[in-house]
Amino acid sequence: MQEDFTDASRYRLIRKLAVGGMGSVYEAVLYGAEGFQKTVAIKTIKERFTDDREFVELFIGEAKLVADLVHQNIVQIYQLGKMEKLYFIAMEYIQGVTLQEFMNKHMELGKRVPLELGIFAISRVCRGLEYAHNKRDNTGNLLGVVHRDVSPKNLMISSEGEVKLTDFGIAKARNLMKDQEGSVLMGKAQYMSPEQAQYMTTDKRSDIFSLGIVMMELLTGVNVFADDETTTVLQNVVYKEIPKPSHL
């Protein structure tokens, strides 16, 4: 697959950055005229999902949506491409770590993330979310963007100190993303809003709730909803009283 991709495009894959249940992300080089080169990230769908029309529509919808979300705190998308049956997204390459990796490193050292750094990171995510939530189409109507998967794994911290929101793969937006609310549970359980956990309609408040859970975990080292059983996590999201950070 990697050799075919290289031969059929302007991109050369360098290394695999991440692999998930639905696809993979690679570091790659984009080549242009007169020796132009740019390091990018390439996101692909696993081959076994290429015939799953609903999944492919989500992937295409993500590219179309984020292409219009031009903000310093959102990972940028450059191109939606297709090689035979395989769709791919070329996007901004972030040299750095996820917020999850950042937190894990501090935990390994027996430390908590410094308050100032934590607040800075969350404030930058707030800027990106505010921009996305207020995005309008060409006729001036709100797109109604909801990320629906705000979590430490989807927040990037670059080596230059930038903080960026990524992976709009299950986001919803009017006329751009297929809306499966009410029938499919989307997102990571321990970061869901109560509305998500109950298959209810979501809006921007769900993202704000999720970011609040991320912030509490970032500053205290504890995810208040976490449990080994997903069903218990979902019940915690809906019913558990959130403790004061000073009690954690």
Coordinates of C-alpha atoms in Angstrom, one line a residue:
M1 CA 0.0 0.0 0.0
Q2 CA 2.8 2.4 0.9
E3 CA 4.7 1.9 -2.4
D4 CA 1.5 2.3 -4.4
F5 CA 0.7 5.5 -2.6
T6 CA 4.1 6.9 -3.3
D7 CA 3.9 6.1 -7.0
A8 CA 0.4 7.5 -7.5
S9 CA 0.7 10.9 -5.9
R10 CA 2.8 14.0 -5.2
Y11 CA 3.5 12.7 -1.7
R12 CA 6.2 10.4 -0.2
L13 CA 5.3 8.7 3.0
I14 CA 8.1 8.9 5.6
R15 CA 6.8 7.0 8.6
K16 CA 3.6 5.9 10.3
L17 CA 2.7 8.3 13.2
A18 CA -0.4 6.6 14.5
V19 CA -2.8 3.8 13.8
G20 CA -6.4 3.4 14.9
G21 CA -9.3 1.2 14.4
M22 CA -10.5 3.0 11.3
G23 CA -7.2 4.3 9.7
S24 CA -3.7 5.5 9.9
V25 CA -1.8 8.8 10.0
Y26 CA 1.6 9.1 8.3
E27 CA 4.3 11.8 8.2
A28 CA 4.9 12.6 4.5
V29 CA 6.6 15.0 2.2
L30 CA 4.6 17.0 -0.4
Y31 CA 6.7 17.8 -3.6
G32 CA 6.0 20.7 -5.9
A33 CA 7.7 22.6 -8.7
E34 CA 11.3 23.9 -8.5
G35 CA 12.3 21.7 -5.7
F36 CA 9.4 22.7 -3.4
Q37 CA 8.9 20.5 -0.4
K38 CA 6.6 20.6 2.6
T39 CA 6.2 18.2 5.5
V40 CA 2.6 17.2 5.9
A41 CA 0.5 14.5 7.6
I42 CA -1.5 12.0 5.6
K43 CA -4.6 10.5 7.1
T44 CA -6.0 7.3 5.4
I45 CA -8.9 5.0 5.8
K46 CA -8.2 1.3 6.3
E47 CA -8.9 -0.6 3.1
R48 CA -11.6 -2.7 4.7
F49 CA -13.7 0.4 5.2
T50 CA -13.5 1.7 1.6
D51 CA -16.8 0.1 0.7
D52 CA -18.5 1.4 3.9
R53 CA -20.4 4.3 2.4
E54 CA -21.4 5.9 5.7
F55 CA -17.8 5.8 7.0
V56 CA -16.5 7.2 3.7
E57 CA -19.1 10.0 3.9
L58 CA -17.9 10.9 7.4
F59 CA -14.3 11.0 6.2
I60 CA -15.1 13.2 3.2
G61 CA -17.3 15.4 5.4
E62 CA -14.4 16.0 7.8
A63 CA -12.2 17.2 5.0
K64 CA -14.8 19.5 3.6
L65 CA -15.6 21.0 7.0
V66 CA -12.1 21.5 8.3
A67 CA -10.9 23.0 5.0
D68 CA -13.1 26.0 5.9
L69 CA -12.0 26.2 9.5
V70 CA -8.9 28.3 9.1
H71 CA -7.6 29.1 12.6
Q72 CA -4.3 28.9 14.4
N73 CA -5.7 26.5 17.0
I74 CA -7.2 24.0 14.6
V75 CA -5.1 21.6 12.6
Q76 CA -5.4 22.7 8.9
I77 CA -6.4 20.5 6.0
Y78 CA -4.7 21.0 2.6
Q79 CA -6.3 18.4 0.4
L80 CA -8.8 15.5 0.1
G81 CA -7.4 13.0 -2.4
K82 CA -8.2 9.6 -3.8
M83 CA -6.0 6.8 -5.0
E84 CA -8.1 4.2 -6.7
K85 CA -10.7 3.4 -4.0
L86 CA -8.6 4.8 -1.1
Y87 CA -9.4 8.3 0.1
F88 CA -6.8 10.3 2.0
I89 CA -6.5 13.7 3.7
A90 CA -3.4 15.8 3.5
M91 CA -3.2 18.0 6.6
E92 CA -0.9 20.2 8.7
Y93 CA 1.9 18.2 10.3
I94 CA 2.4 19.0 14.0
Q95 CA 5.8 18.2 15.4
G96 CA 5.0 17.6 19.1
V97 CA 2.8 15.5 21.3
T98 CA -0.8 15.0 22.1
L99 CA -2.2 16.4 25.4
Q100 CA -2.6 12.8 26.5
E101 CA 1.1 12.1 26.0
F102 CA 2.0 15.4 27.7
M103 CA -0.1 14.4 30.8
N104 CA 1.2 10.8 30.8
K105 CA 4.8 12.1 30.9
H106 CA 4.1 14.2 34.0
M107 CA 2.4 11.3 35.7
E108 CA 5.4 9.1 35.0
L109 CA 7.6 11.7 36.8
G110 CA 5.1 11.8 39.7
K111 CA 4.2 15.4 38.8
R112 CA 1.1 17.4 37.8
V113 CA 1.0 19.7 34.9
P114 CA 1.8 23.2 36.1
L115 CA -1.3 25.3 36.5
E116 CA -0.1 28.1 34.2
L117 CA 0.6 25.6 31.4
G118 CA -2.7 23.8 31.9
I119 CA -4.7 27.1 31.7
F120 CA -2.7 28.2 28.7
A121 CA -3.4 25.0 26.8
I122 CA -7.2 25.0 27.6
S123 CA -7.5 28.7 26.7
R124 CA -6.1 28.0 23.2
V125 CA -8.5 25.1 22.7
C126 CA -11.3 27.5 23.7
R127 CA -10.2 29.9 21.0
G128 CA -10.4 27.1 18.4
L129 CA -13.7 25.8 19.6
E130 CA -15.2 29.3 19.7
Y131 CA -14.2 29.9 16.1
A132 CA -15.6 26.6 15.0
H133 CA -18.9 27.0 16.9
N134 CA -19.4 30.5 15.3
K135 CA -18.4 29.5 11.8
R136 CA -21.0 30.6 9.2
D137 CA -21.5 29.5 5.6
N138 CA -21.3 31.8 2.5
T139 CA -24.9 32.9 3.1
G140 CA -24.3 33.9 6.7
N141 CA -26.0 31.0 8.4
L142 CA -24.4 29.2 11.3
L143 CA -22.9 25.8 10.3
G144 CA -23.7 24.5 13.8
V145 CA -20.3 22.8 14.1
V146 CA -20.0 20.5 17.1
H147 CA -16.7 18.5 17.4
R148 CA -18.2 15.8 19.6
D149 CA -14.8 14.2 20.4
V150 CA -12.9 16.8 22.5
S151 CA -10.4 14.7 24.4
P152 CA -6.7 14.7 25.3
K153 CA -5.8 12.5 22.3
N154 CA -7.3 15.0 19.9
L155 CA -5.4 18.0 21.3
M156 CA -1.9 18.6 20.0
I157 CA 0.9 20.6 21.6
S158 CA 3.6 21.5 19.1
S159 CA 7.3 21.8 19.9
E160 CA 6.9 25.6 19.5
G161 CA 4.2 25.8 22.1
E162 CA 1.1 25.9 19.9
V163 CA -2.0 24.1 20.9
K164 CA -4.3 22.7 18.2
L165 CA -7.6 20.9 18.0
T166 CA -7.6 18.0 15.6
D167 CA -9.7 15.0 14.4
F168 CA -13.2 16.3 13.3
G169 CA -14.0 12.8 12.1
I170 CA -17.3 12.6 14.1
A171 CA -18.1 16.3 14.1
K172 CA -21.5 17.4 12.9
A173 CA -22.2 20.5 10.8
R174 CA -25.3 21.4 8.8
N175 CA -25.1 20.0 5.2
L176 CA -21.5 18.9 5.6
M177 CA -21.4 16.0 8.0
K178 CA -23.8 13.0 8.2
D179 CA -25.7 13.3 11.4
Q180 CA -26.3 10.0 13.2
E181 CA -27.4 11.4 16.5
G182 CA -30.0 9.3 18.2
S183 CA -28.8 6.1 16.7
V184 CA -25.0 5.9 17.2
L185 CA -23.0 6.7 20.3
M186 CA -20.1 8.9 19.2
G187 CA -17.0 10.0 21.1
K188 CA -14.9 8.7 24.0
A189 CA -17.1 7.7 26.8
Q190 CA -15.2 9.4 29.7
Y191 CA -15.2 12.7 27.9
M192 CA -18.8 12.7 26.7
S193 CA -21.4 15.2 27.7
P194 CA -24.6 13.8 29.3
E195 CA -26.5 14.5 26.1
Q196 CA -24.0 12.3 24.1
A197 CA -24.2 9.5 26.7
Q198 CA -28.0 9.5 26.3
Y199 CA -28.1 9.6 22.5
M200 CA -29.6 13.1 22.6
T201 CA -29.1 16.0 20.2
T202 CA -25.9 18.0 20.9
D203 CA -24.8 21.5 20.4
K204 CA -21.7 23.5 21.2
R205 CA -22.4 23.1 24.9
S206 CA -21.4 19.5 24.7
D207 CA -17.9 20.4 23.5
I208 CA -17.6 22.9 26.3
F209 CA -18.6 20.3 28.8
S210 CA -16.1 17.8 27.4
L211 CA -13.3 20.4 27.5
G212 CA -14.2 21.0 31.1
I213 CA -13.6 17.4 31.9
V214 CA -10.3 17.5 30.0
M215 CA -9.3 20.6 32.0
M216 CA -10.1 18.9 35.3
E217 CA -8.0 15.9 34.4
L218 CA -5.2 18.1 33.1
L219 CA -5.0 20.0 36.4
T220 CA -5.8 17.2 38.9
G221 CA -4.6 14.0 37.1
V222 CA -8.0 12.4 37.6
N223 CA -10.8 11.7 35.1
V224 CA -13.9 11.9 37.3
F225 CA -16.0 9.6 35.1
A226 CA -13.4 6.8 34.4
D227 CA -14.2 3.2 35.0
D228 CA -13.2 -0.2 33.5
E229 CA -16.8 -0.7 32.3
T230 CA -18.1 1.5 29.6
T231 CA -21.7 1.2 30.8
T232 CA -20.5 2.5 34.2
V233 CA -18.7 5.4 32.6
L234 CA -21.8 6.4 30.7
Q235 CA -23.8 6.2 33.9
N236 CA -21.2 8.4 35.7
V237 CA -21.4 11.0 32.9
V238 CA -25.2 11.3 33.4
Y239 CA -25.6 10.9 37.1
K240 CA -22.4 11.3 39.0
E241 CA -21.9 14.5 40.9
I242 CA -18.7 16.2 39.8
P243 CA -16.4 16.8 42.8
K244 CA -14.5 19.9 43.6
P245 CA -11.0 19.8 42.1
S246 CA -9.6 20.5 45.5
H247 CA -11.1 17.2 46.7
L248 CA -9.3 15.1 44.1

